[in-house]
PDB file of C-alpha atoms in Angstrom:
ATOM      1  CA  MET I   1     143.842  -1.047   1.991  1.00  0.00           C
ATOM      2  CA  THR I   2     145.523  -0.440  -1.391  1.00  0.00           C
ATOM      3  CA  LYS I   3     147.070   2.958  -1.608  1.00  0.00           C
ATOM      4  CA  ALA I   4     147.060   5.031  -4.773  1.00  0.00           C
ATOM      5  CA  HIS I   5     150.406   5.570  -6.283  1.00  0.00           C
ATOM      6  CA  THR I   6     149.898   9.141  -7.449  1.00  0.00           C
ATOM      7  CA  GLU I   7     153.084  11.157  -7.558  1.00  0.00           C
ATOM      8  CA  ILE I   8     153.531  14.911  -7.993  1.00  0.00           C
ATOM      9  CA  MET I   9     156.984  16.470  -8.271  1.00  0.00           C
ATOM     10  CA  SER I  10     156.285  20.124  -9.493  1.00  0.00           C
ATOM     11  CA  VAL I  11     155.217  22.948  -7.420  1.00  0.00           C
ATOM     12  CA  GLN I  12     153.403  24.339 -10.463  1.00  0.00           C
ATOM     13  CA  ASN I  13     150.912  21.580 -10.409  1.00  0.00           C
ATOM     14  CA  ALA I  14     147.315  22.762 -10.137  1.00  0.00           C
ATOM     15  CA  ARG I  15     146.559  20.602  -7.179  1.00  0.00           C
ATOM     16  CA  VAL I  16     149.664  21.763  -5.305  1.00  0.00           C
ATOM     17  CA  LYS I  17     148.473  25.306  -5.892  1.00  0.00           C
ATOM     18  CA  ASP I  18     145.082  24.455  -4.403  1.00  0.00           C
ATOM     19  CA  TRP I  19     146.682  22.828  -1.354  1.00  0.00           C
ATOM     20  CA  ALA I  20     148.925  25.764  -0.805  1.00  0.00           C
ATOM     21  CA  GLN I  21     145.799  28.076  -0.798  1.00  0.00           C
ATOM     22  CA  LEU I  22     144.563  26.238   2.317  1.00  0.00           C
ATOM     23  CA  LEU I  23     147.354  28.000   4.360  1.00  0.00           C
ATOM     24  CA  GLU I  24     145.137  31.078   4.107  1.00  0.00           C
ATOM     25  CA  ARG I  25     141.687  31.644   5.500  1.00  0.00           C
ATOM     26  CA  ARG I  26     140.369  32.806   2.073  1.00  0.00           C
ATOM     27  CA  GLY I  27     141.387  29.592   0.388  1.00  0.00           C
ATOM     28  CA  ARG I  28     140.032  27.403   3.198  1.00  0.00           C
ATOM     29  CA  ASP I  29     136.646  29.251   3.049  1.00  0.00           C
ATOM     30  CA  LYS I  30     136.552  28.990  -0.700  1.00  0.00           C
ATOM     31  CA  GLN I  31     137.291  25.185  -0.843  1.00  0.00           C
ATOM     32  CA  GLY I  32     135.613  24.098   2.355  1.00  0.00           C
ATOM     33  CA  LYS I  33     138.803  22.237   3.399  1.00  0.00           C
ATOM     34  CA  TYR I  34     141.717  22.695   5.624  1.00  0.00           C
ATOM     35  CA  LEU I  35     145.291  21.275   5.904  1.00  0.00           C
ATOM     36  CA  ILE I  36     146.865  19.529   8.794  1.00  0.00           C
ATOM     37  CA  GLU I  37     150.569  18.602   9.183  1.00  0.00           C
ATOM     38  CA  GLY I  38     152.574  15.902  11.109  1.00  0.00           C
ATOM     39  CA  TYR I  39     152.201  12.379  11.853  1.00  0.00           C
ATOM     40  CA  HIS I  40     150.352  12.858  15.214  1.00  0.00           C
ATOM     41  CA  LEU I  41     147.670  15.171  13.837  1.00  0.00           C
ATOM     42  CA  VAL I  42     146.964  13.106  10.734  1.00  0.00           C
ATOM     43  CA  GLU I  43     146.775   9.992  12.894  1.00  0.00           C
ATOM     44  CA  GLU I  44     144.329  11.782  15.303  1.00  0.00           C
ATOM     45  CA  ALA I  45     142.135  12.865  12.375  1.00  0.00           C
ATOM     46  CA  LEU I  46     141.837   9.341  10.989  1.00  0.00           C
ATOM     47  CA  ARG I  47     141.274   7.904  14.429  1.00  0.00           C
ATOM     48  CA  ALA I  48     138.446  10.461  14.996  1.00  0.00           C
ATOM     49  CA  GLY I  49     136.812   9.739  11.643  1.00  0.00           C
ATOM     50  CA  ALA I  50     137.383  13.177  10.278  1.00  0.00           C
ATOM     51  CA  ARG I  51     136.829  13.491   6.556  1.00  0.00           C
ATOM     52  CA  VAL I  52     140.364  13.087   5.456  1.00  0.00           C
ATOM     53  CA  GLU I  53     140.476  13.187   1.717  1.00  0.00           C
ATOM     54  CA  THR I  54     144.117  13.158   0.769  1.00  0.00           C
ATOM     55  CA  ILE I  55     147.357  12.172   2.626  1.00  0.00           C
ATOM     56  CA  VAL I  56     150.412  13.865   1.126  1.00  0.00           C
ATOM     57  CA  TYR I  57     153.714  12.415   1.939  1.00  0.00           C
ATOM     58  CA  SER I  58     157.413  12.831   1.150  1.00  0.00           C
ATOM     59  CA  LEU I  59     158.738  10.373  -1.488  1.00  0.00           C
ATOM     60  CA  GLU I  60     162.032  10.892   0.070  1.00  0.00           C
ATOM     61  CA  LYS I  61     161.083   9.752   3.512  1.00  0.00           C
ATOM     62  CA  GLY I  62     158.321   7.240   2.354  1.00  0.00           C
ATOM     63  CA  ALA I  63     154.633   6.653   3.024  1.00  0.00           C
ATOM     64  CA  PRO I  64     153.682   6.429   6.801  1.00  0.00           C
ATOM     65  CA  THR I  65     152.801   2.882   7.849  1.00  0.00           C
ATOM     66  CA  GLY I  66     150.432   1.436  10.462  1.00  0.00           C
ATOM     67  CA  TRP I  67     147.344   3.442   9.477  1.00  0.00           C
ATOM     68  CA  ASP I  68     145.591   0.699   7.549  1.00  0.00           C
ATOM     69  CA  GLU I  69     143.082  -0.151  10.340  1.00  0.00           C
ATOM     70  CA  LEU I  70     142.352   3.638  10.847  1.00  0.00           C
ATOM     71  CA  GLU I  71     141.811   4.146   7.148  1.00  0.00           C
ATOM     72  CA  GLN I  72     139.304   1.251   7.051  1.00  0.00           C
ATOM     73  CA  ALA I  73     137.119   3.039   9.457  1.00  0.00           C
ATOM     74  CA  ALA I  74     137.354   6.207   7.519  1.00  0.00           C
ATOM     75  CA  SER I  75     135.966   7.331   4.061  1.00  0.00           C
ATOM     76  CA  PRO I  76     138.321   6.339   1.095  1.00  0.00           C
ATOM     77  CA  VAL I  77     141.622   8.146   1.312  1.00  0.00           C
ATOM     78  CA  GLU I  78     143.892   9.173  -1.503  1.00  0.00           C
ATOM     79  CA  TRP I  79     147.640   8.875  -1.078  1.00  0.00           C
ATOM     80  CA  VAL I  80     149.890  11.175  -3.112  1.00  0.00           C
ATOM     81  CA  GLY I  81     153.649  11.106  -2.973  1.00  0.00           C
ATOM     82  CA  VAL I  82     155.434  14.362  -3.521  1.00  0.00           C
ATOM     83  CA  SER I  83     158.869  16.014  -3.731  1.00  0.00           C
ATOM     84  CA  GLN I  84     160.306  17.973  -0.822  1.00  0.00           C
ATOM     85  CA  ALA I  85     159.694  21.151  -2.823  1.00  0.00           C
ATOM     86  CA  VAL I  86     155.938  20.420  -2.983  1.00  0.00           C
ATOM     87  CA  LEU I  87     155.915  19.556   0.638  1.00  0.00           C
ATOM     88  CA  ALA I  88     157.658  22.869   1.473  1.00  0.00           C
ATOM     89  CA  LYS I  89     155.230  24.951  -0.492  1.00  0.00           C
ATOM     90  CA  CYS I  90     152.225  23.464   1.325  1.00  0.00           C
ATOM     91  CA  SER I  91     153.741  23.629   4.752  1.00  0.00           C
ATOM     92  CA  ASP I  92     153.485  26.291   7.358  1.00  0.00           C
ATOM     93  CA  THR I  93     156.569  25.022   9.251  1.00  0.00           C
ATOM     94  CA  GLN I  94     160.257  25.622   8.481  1.00  0.00           C
ATOM     95  CA  THR I  95     161.106  21.876   8.864  1.00  0.00           C
ATOM     96  CA  PRO I  96     158.104  19.846   7.426  1.00  0.00           C
ATOM     97  CA  GLN I  97     157.638  16.384   9.144  1.00  0.00           C
ATOM     98  CA  GLY I  98     157.053  14.696   5.822  1.00  0.00           C
ATOM     99  CA  VAL I  99     153.274  14.180   5.884  1.00  0.00           C
ATOM    100  CA  LEU I 100     150.212  16.427   5.732  1.00  0.00           C
ATOM    101  CA  ALA I 101     146.475  15.783   4.927  1.00  0.00           C
ATOM    102  CA  ILE I 102     143.707  17.600   3.216  1.00  0.00           C
ATOM    103  CA  VAL I 103     140.563  17.439   5.329  1.00  0.00           C
ATOM    104  CA  ALA I 104     136.977  18.445   4.578  1.00  0.00           C
ATOM    105  CA  ARG I 105     135.588  20.934   7.133  1.00  0.00           C
ATOM    106  CA  PRO I 106     132.731  19.552   9.187  1.00  0.00           C
ATOM    107  CA  GLN I 107     129.263  21.165   9.089  1.00  0.00           C
ATOM    108  CA  LEU I 108     127.929  21.593  12.641  1.00  0.00           C
ATOM    109  CA  GLY I 109     125.364  24.132  13.297  1.00  0.00           C
ATOM    110  CA  MET I 110     123.457  25.617  16.266  1.00  0.00           C
ATOM    111  CA  ASP I 111     120.533  23.179  16.006  1.00  0.00           C
ATOM    112  CA  GLU I 112     122.885  20.060  16.328  1.00  0.00           C
ATOM    113  CA  LEU I 113     124.634  21.759  19.438  1.00  0.00           C
ATOM    114  CA  LEU I 114     121.448  22.537  21.125  1.00  0.00           C
ATOM    115  CA  ALA I 115     119.821  19.186  20.419  1.00  0.00           C
ATOM    116  CA  GLY I 116     122.631  17.353  22.123  1.00  0.00           C
ATOM    117  CA  GLU I 117     124.165  17.410  25.644  1.00  0.00           C
ATOM    118  CA  HIS I 118     125.076  20.926  26.620  1.00  0.00           C
ATOM    119  CA  ASP I 119     126.167  20.440  30.267  1.00  0.00           C
ATOM    120  CA  LEU I 120     129.472  22.184  30.147  1.00  0.00           C
ATOM    121  CA  VAL I 121     130.381  24.346  27.011  1.00  0.00           C
ATOM    122  CA  VAL I 122     133.030  26.950  26.464  1.00  0.00           C
ATOM    123  CA  VAL I 123     132.052  30.118  24.478  1.00  0.00           C
ATOM    124  CA  LEU I 124     134.636  32.335  23.067  1.00  0.00           C
ATOM    125  CA  ASP I 125     133.894  35.979  22.229  1.00  0.00           C
ATOM    126  CA  GLY I 126     136.688  37.446  20.177  1.00  0.00           C
ATOM    127  CA  VAL I 127     139.642  35.463  21.213  1.00  0.00           C
ATOM    128  CA  GLN I 128     142.277  36.310  18.638  1.00  0.00           C
ATOM    129  CA  ASP I 129     145.384  34.470  19.428  1.00  0.00           C
ATOM    130  CA  PRO I 130     145.808  30.991  17.780  1.00  0.00           C
ATOM    131  CA  GLY I 131     147.740  29.614  20.790  1.00  0.00           C
ATOM    132  CA  ASN I 132     145.131  30.736  23.262  1.00  0.00           C
ATOM    133  CA  LEU I 133     142.503  29.097  21.216  1.00  0.00           C
ATOM    134  CA  GLY I 134     144.385  25.874  20.919  1.00  0.00           C
ATOM    135  CA  THR I 135     144.995  25.813  24.840  1.00  0.00           C
ATOM    136  CA  ILE I 136     141.313  26.458  25.523  1.00  0.00           C
ATOM    137  CA  ILE I 137     140.368  23.522  23.269  1.00  0.00           C
ATOM    138  CA  ARG I 138     142.866  21.231  24.942  1.00  0.00           C
ATOM    139  CA  SER I 139     141.562  22.255  28.432  1.00  0.00           C
ATOM    140  CA  ALA I 140     138.006  21.695  27.428  1.00  0.00           C
ATOM    141  CA  ASP I 141     138.916  18.294  26.084  1.00  0.00           C
ATOM    142  CA  ALA I 142     140.847  17.493  29.259  1.00  0.00           C
ATOM    143  CA  VAL I 143     137.760  17.955  31.510  1.00  0.00           C
ATOM    144  CA  GLY I 144     135.225  16.371  29.053  1.00  0.00           C
ATOM    145  CA  ALA I 145     133.498  19.667  28.139  1.00  0.00           C
ATOM    146  CA  LYS I 146     130.661  18.897  25.386  1.00  0.00           C
ATOM    147  CA  ALA I 147     131.582  21.629  22.970  1.00  0.00           C
ATOM    148  CA  VAL I 148     133.488  24.803  22.198  1.00  0.00           C
ATOM    149  CA  VAL I 149     131.762  27.669  20.479  1.00  0.00           C
ATOM    150  CA  LEU I 150     133.536  30.348  18.514  1.00  0.00           C
ATOM    151  CA  GLY I 151     131.850  33.643  18.414  1.00  0.00           C
ATOM    152  CA  ARG I 152     132.335  36.443  15.790  1.00  0.00           C
ATOM    153  CA  GLY I 153     135.847  37.804  15.799  1.00  0.00           C
ATOM    154  CA  THR I 154     137.452  34.683  17.153  1.00  0.00           C
ATOM    155  CA  VAL I 155     140.522  33.394  15.359  1.00  0.00           C
ATOM    156  CA  ASP I 156     139.948  30.833  12.657  1.00  0.00           C
ATOM    157  CA  LEU I 157     140.063  27.256  14.100  1.00  0.00           C
ATOM    158  CA  TYR I 158     141.729  26.068  11.033  1.00  0.00           C
ATOM    159  CA  ASN I 159     144.630  28.513  11.059  1.00  0.00           C
ATOM    160  CA  PRO I 160     147.689  26.189  10.948  1.00  0.00           C
ATOM    161  CA  LYS I 161     149.006  27.732  14.279  1.00  0.00           C
ATOM    162  CA  THR I 162     145.790  27.122  15.940  1.00  0.00           C
ATOM    163  CA  ILE I 163     145.533  23.414  14.730  1.00  0.00           C
ATOM    164  CA  ARG I 164     149.032  22.751  15.924  1.00  0.00           C
ATOM    165  CA  SER I 165     148.310  24.191  19.250  1.00  0.00           C
ATOM    166  CA  THR I 166     145.270  21.959  19.842  1.00  0.00           C
ATOM    167  CA  MET I 167     147.578  18.919  19.716  1.00  0.00           C
ATOM    168  CA  GLY I 168     144.739  16.889  18.289  1.00  0.00           C
ATOM    169  CA  SER I 169     142.093  17.812  20.874  1.00  0.00           C
ATOM    170  CA  MET I 170     140.118  19.580  18.045  1.00  0.00           C
ATOM    171  CA  TYR I 171     139.088  16.157  17.034  1.00  0.00           C
ATOM    172  CA  HIS I 172     137.846  15.123  20.424  1.00  0.00           C
ATOM    173  CA  LEU I 173     134.858  17.465  20.884  1.00  0.00           C
ATOM    174  CA  PRO I 174     132.493  19.484  18.648  1.00  0.00           C
ATOM    175  CA  ILE I 175     133.801  22.943  17.747  1.00  0.00           C
ATOM    176  CA  LEU I 176     131.506  25.267  15.843  1.00  0.00           C
ATOM    177  CA  GLU I 177     131.164  28.904  14.825  1.00  0.00           C
ATOM    178  CA  ALA I 178     128.092  30.734  15.816  1.00  0.00           C
ATOM    179  CA  ASP I 179     126.337  34.241  16.103  1.00  0.00           C
ATOM    180  CA  LEU I 180     126.251  34.475  19.961  1.00  0.00           C
ATOM    181  CA  SER I 181     123.330  36.986  19.825  1.00  0.00           C
ATOM    182  CA  LEU I 182     121.234  34.254  18.392  1.00  0.00           C
ATOM    183  CA  LEU I 183     122.753  31.219  20.105  1.00  0.00           C
ATOM    184  CA  LEU I 184     122.979  32.374  23.734  1.00  0.00           C
ATOM    185  CA  PRO I 185     119.183  33.182  24.235  1.00  0.00           C
ATOM    186  CA  ARG I 186     118.272  29.822  22.749  1.00  0.00           C
ATOM    187  CA  ALA I 187     120.712  28.168  25.133  1.00  0.00           C
ATOM    188  CA  ARG I 188     119.140  29.910  28.137  1.00  0.00           C
ATOM    189  CA  GLU I 189     115.687  28.777  26.984  1.00  0.00           C
ATOM    190  CA  ARG I 190     116.992  25.209  27.421  1.00  0.00           C
ATOM    191  CA  GLY I 191     118.045  25.808  31.041  1.00  0.00           C
ATOM    192  CA  VAL I 192     121.752  26.687  30.347  1.00  0.00           C
ATOM    193  CA  ARG I 193     123.326  29.142  32.918  1.00  0.00           C
ATOM    194  CA  LEU I 194     125.574  31.616  31.098  1.00  0.00           C
ATOM    195  CA  VAL I 195     128.616  32.546  33.122  1.00  0.00           C
ATOM    196  CA  THR I 196     131.030  35.359  32.021  1.00  0.00           C
ATOM    197  CA  THR I 197     134.363  36.595  33.519  1.00  0.00           C
ATOM    198  CA  SER I 198     134.871  40.165  34.621  1.00  0.00           C
ATOM    199  CA  LEU I 199     137.606  41.942  36.531  1.00  0.00           C
ATOM    200  CA  GLN I 200     134.766  44.014  38.048  1.00  0.00           C
ATOM    201  CA  ALA I 201     132.783  41.093  39.251  1.00  0.00           C
ATOM    202  CA  GLU I 202     132.362  40.534  43.064  1.00  0.00           C
ATOM    203  CA  ARG I 203     131.435  36.900  42.855  1.00  0.00           C
ATOM    204  CA  SER I 204     134.228  34.324  43.059  1.00  0.00           C
ATOM    205  CA  CYS I 205     134.198  31.346  40.637  1.00  0.00           C
ATOM    206  CA  TYR I 206     134.820  29.137  43.653  1.00  0.00           C
ATOM    207  CA  ASP I 207     131.522  30.362  45.394  1.00  0.00           C
ATOM    208  CA  THR I 208     129.470  29.875  42.266  1.00  0.00           C
ATOM    209  CA  ASP I 209     127.595  26.579  41.411  1.00  0.00           C
ATOM    210  CA  LEU I 210     128.985  25.370  38.160  1.00  0.00           C
ATOM    211  CA  ARG I 211     127.357  21.862  38.474  1.00  0.00           C
ATOM    212  CA  GLN I 212     124.310  22.713  36.588  1.00  0.00           C
ATOM    213  CA  PRO I 213     124.336  23.037  32.770  1.00  0.00           C
ATOM    214  CA  THR I 214     126.811  25.828  32.365  1.00  0.00           C
ATOM    215  CA  TRP I 215     128.373  27.804  29.374  1.00  0.00           C
ATOM    216  CA  LEU I 216     131.581  29.549  30.300  1.00  0.00           C
ATOM    217  CA  ILE I 217     131.891  32.688  28.194  1.00  0.00           C
ATOM    218  CA  LEU I 218     135.395  34.264  27.762  1.00  0.00           C
ATOM    219  CA  GLY I 219     136.411  37.258  25.863  1.00  0.00           C
ATOM    220  CA  ASN I 220     139.011  39.037  23.834  1.00  0.00           C
ATOM    221  CA  GLU I 221     142.517  39.076  25.108  1.00  0.00           C
ATOM    222  CA  GLY I 222     142.547  42.989  25.593  1.00  0.00           C
ATOM    223  CA  LYS I 223     138.800  43.888  25.824  1.00  0.00           C
ATOM    224  CA  GLY I 224     137.359  40.966  27.443  1.00  0.00           C
ATOM    225  CA  VAL I 225     133.778  39.902  26.895  1.00  0.00           C
ATOM    226  CA  SER I 226     131.889  42.392  24.599  1.00  0.00           C
ATOM    227  CA  PRO I 227     129.090  44.443  26.247  1.00  0.00           C
ATOM    228  CA  GLU I 228     126.477  42.905  24.007  1.00  0.00           C
ATOM    229  CA  VAL I 229     127.470  39.421  25.077  1.00  0.00           C
ATOM    230  CA  ALA I 230     127.890  40.345  28.741  1.00  0.00           C
ATOM    231  CA  ALA I 231     124.423  41.713  28.859  1.00  0.00           C
ATOM    232  CA  GLN I 232     123.076  38.289  28.105  1.00  0.00           C
ATOM    233  CA  SER I 233     124.969  36.509  30.963  1.00  0.00           C
ATOM    234  CA  ASP I 234     123.263  35.169  34.101  1.00  0.00           C
ATOM    235  CA  VAL I 235     126.297  35.767  36.432  1.00  0.00           C
ATOM    236  CA  GLN I 236     129.622  37.354  36.199  1.00  0.00           C
ATOM    237  CA  VAL I 237     132.585  35.778  38.191  1.00  0.00           C
ATOM    238  CA  ILE I 238     136.060  36.571  39.005  1.00  0.00           C
ATOM    239  CA  ILE I 239     139.000  34.424  39.604  1.00  0.00           C
ATOM    240  CA  PRO I 240     140.443  35.465  43.042  1.00  0.00           C
ATOM    241  CA  MET I 241     144.131  36.218  43.035  1.00  0.00           C
ATOM    242  CA  GLN I 242     146.359  36.635  46.119  1.00  0.00           C
ATOM    243  CA  GLY I 243     149.284  38.040  44.282  1.00  0.00           C
ATOM    244  CA  LYS I 244     149.866  41.328  42.470  1.00  0.00           C
ATOM    245  CA  ALA I 245     149.102  40.280  38.866  1.00  0.00           C
ATOM    246  CA  GLU I 246     146.147  42.249  37.483  1.00  0.00           C
ATOM    247  CA  SER I 247     144.694  39.350  35.386  1.00  0.00           C
ATOM    248  CA  LEU I 248     145.285  35.964  33.916  1.00  0.00           C
ATOM    249  CA  ASN I 249     145.860  35.138  30.252  1.00  0.00           C
ATOM    250  CA  VAL I 250     142.534  34.172  28.713  1.00  0.00           C
ATOM    251  CA  ALA I 251     143.644  30.594  28.067  1.00  0.00           C
ATOM    252  CA  MET I 252     144.688  30.270  31.701  1.00  0.00           C
ATOM    253  CA  ALA I 253     141.502  31.723  33.050  1.00  0.00           C
ATOM    254  CA  ALA I 254     139.529  29.300  30.811  1.00  0.00           C
ATOM    255  CA  THR I 255     141.500  26.463  32.247  1.00  0.00           C
ATOM    256  CA  VAL I 256     140.955  27.538  35.848  1.00  0.00           C
ATOM    257  CA  LEU I 257     137.178  27.858  35.262  1.00  0.00           C
ATOM    258  CA  LEU I 258     136.962  24.437  33.446  1.00  0.00           C
ATOM    259  CA  PHE I 259     138.785  22.649  36.077  1.00  0.00           C
ATOM    260  CA  GLU I 260     136.866  24.224  38.825  1.00  0.00           C
ATOM    261  CA  ALA I 261     133.436  23.114  37.105  1.00  0.00           C
ATOM    262  CA  SER I 262     135.094  19.657  36.795  1.00  0.00           C
ATOM    263  CA  ARG I 263     136.095  19.533  40.480  1.00  0.00           C
ATOM    264  CA  GLN I 264     132.502  20.511  41.463  1.00  0.00           C
ATOM    265  CA  ARG I 265     131.068  17.844  39.280  1.00  0.00           C
ATOM    266  CA  LEU I 266     133.493  15.071  40.557  1.00  0.00           C
ATOM    267  CA  LEU I 267     132.648  16.027  44.183  1.00  0.00           C
TER     268      LEU I 267
END
């Protein structure tokens, strides 16, 4: 594929200013796009058929090679060579890797999720740490979960810190934002069992049948699942602990539950 030879050297360029706005949620929401950085993430986005619009690379380091086959499977991609100053202005890291991409946000709604397979889904109710969200997405990817749902108050998936922490797993399964008060009742109508975690629960996750279509609901790092969402659950479970720790980090808890569900299915 023939690459465009556009070059931008000035940080005052209008396009550069638009790209830099994608570092903030307001800019991402306004433009309907987000920014990813680094060779691994850009390659994963191309491989997954994400809507990569523009690849921005350092003229000093040169354009990445070996992506021609991946590009042919994607929509037309524009290549723009830029100065180190431009790259730094659009980067969220102290040492930019030399390549970033502008990607159009996917449009996935509740109807599409409910129309597909919903055997094992993770639902997050107000998880606010980007690292926790990224880890949960990676764990969901690892066990073959069908989707991750981000309820109101959950950190933005397209936050640069979240994107980096997913390590590319965000391109391996559907992830969507939804109003849980509307989505969860519709899921239950389709035979889904809604399972929440609670430190007050008496039922162990290991004694709970997670083989049927199950949505695992996890809450905010400090407050847990909100009362409104907890009221919609079918069963509350606790992860038994033999030590003295009061609780697990939400990402760790999600990982334990996901792998227990996976273990039950494999058996």
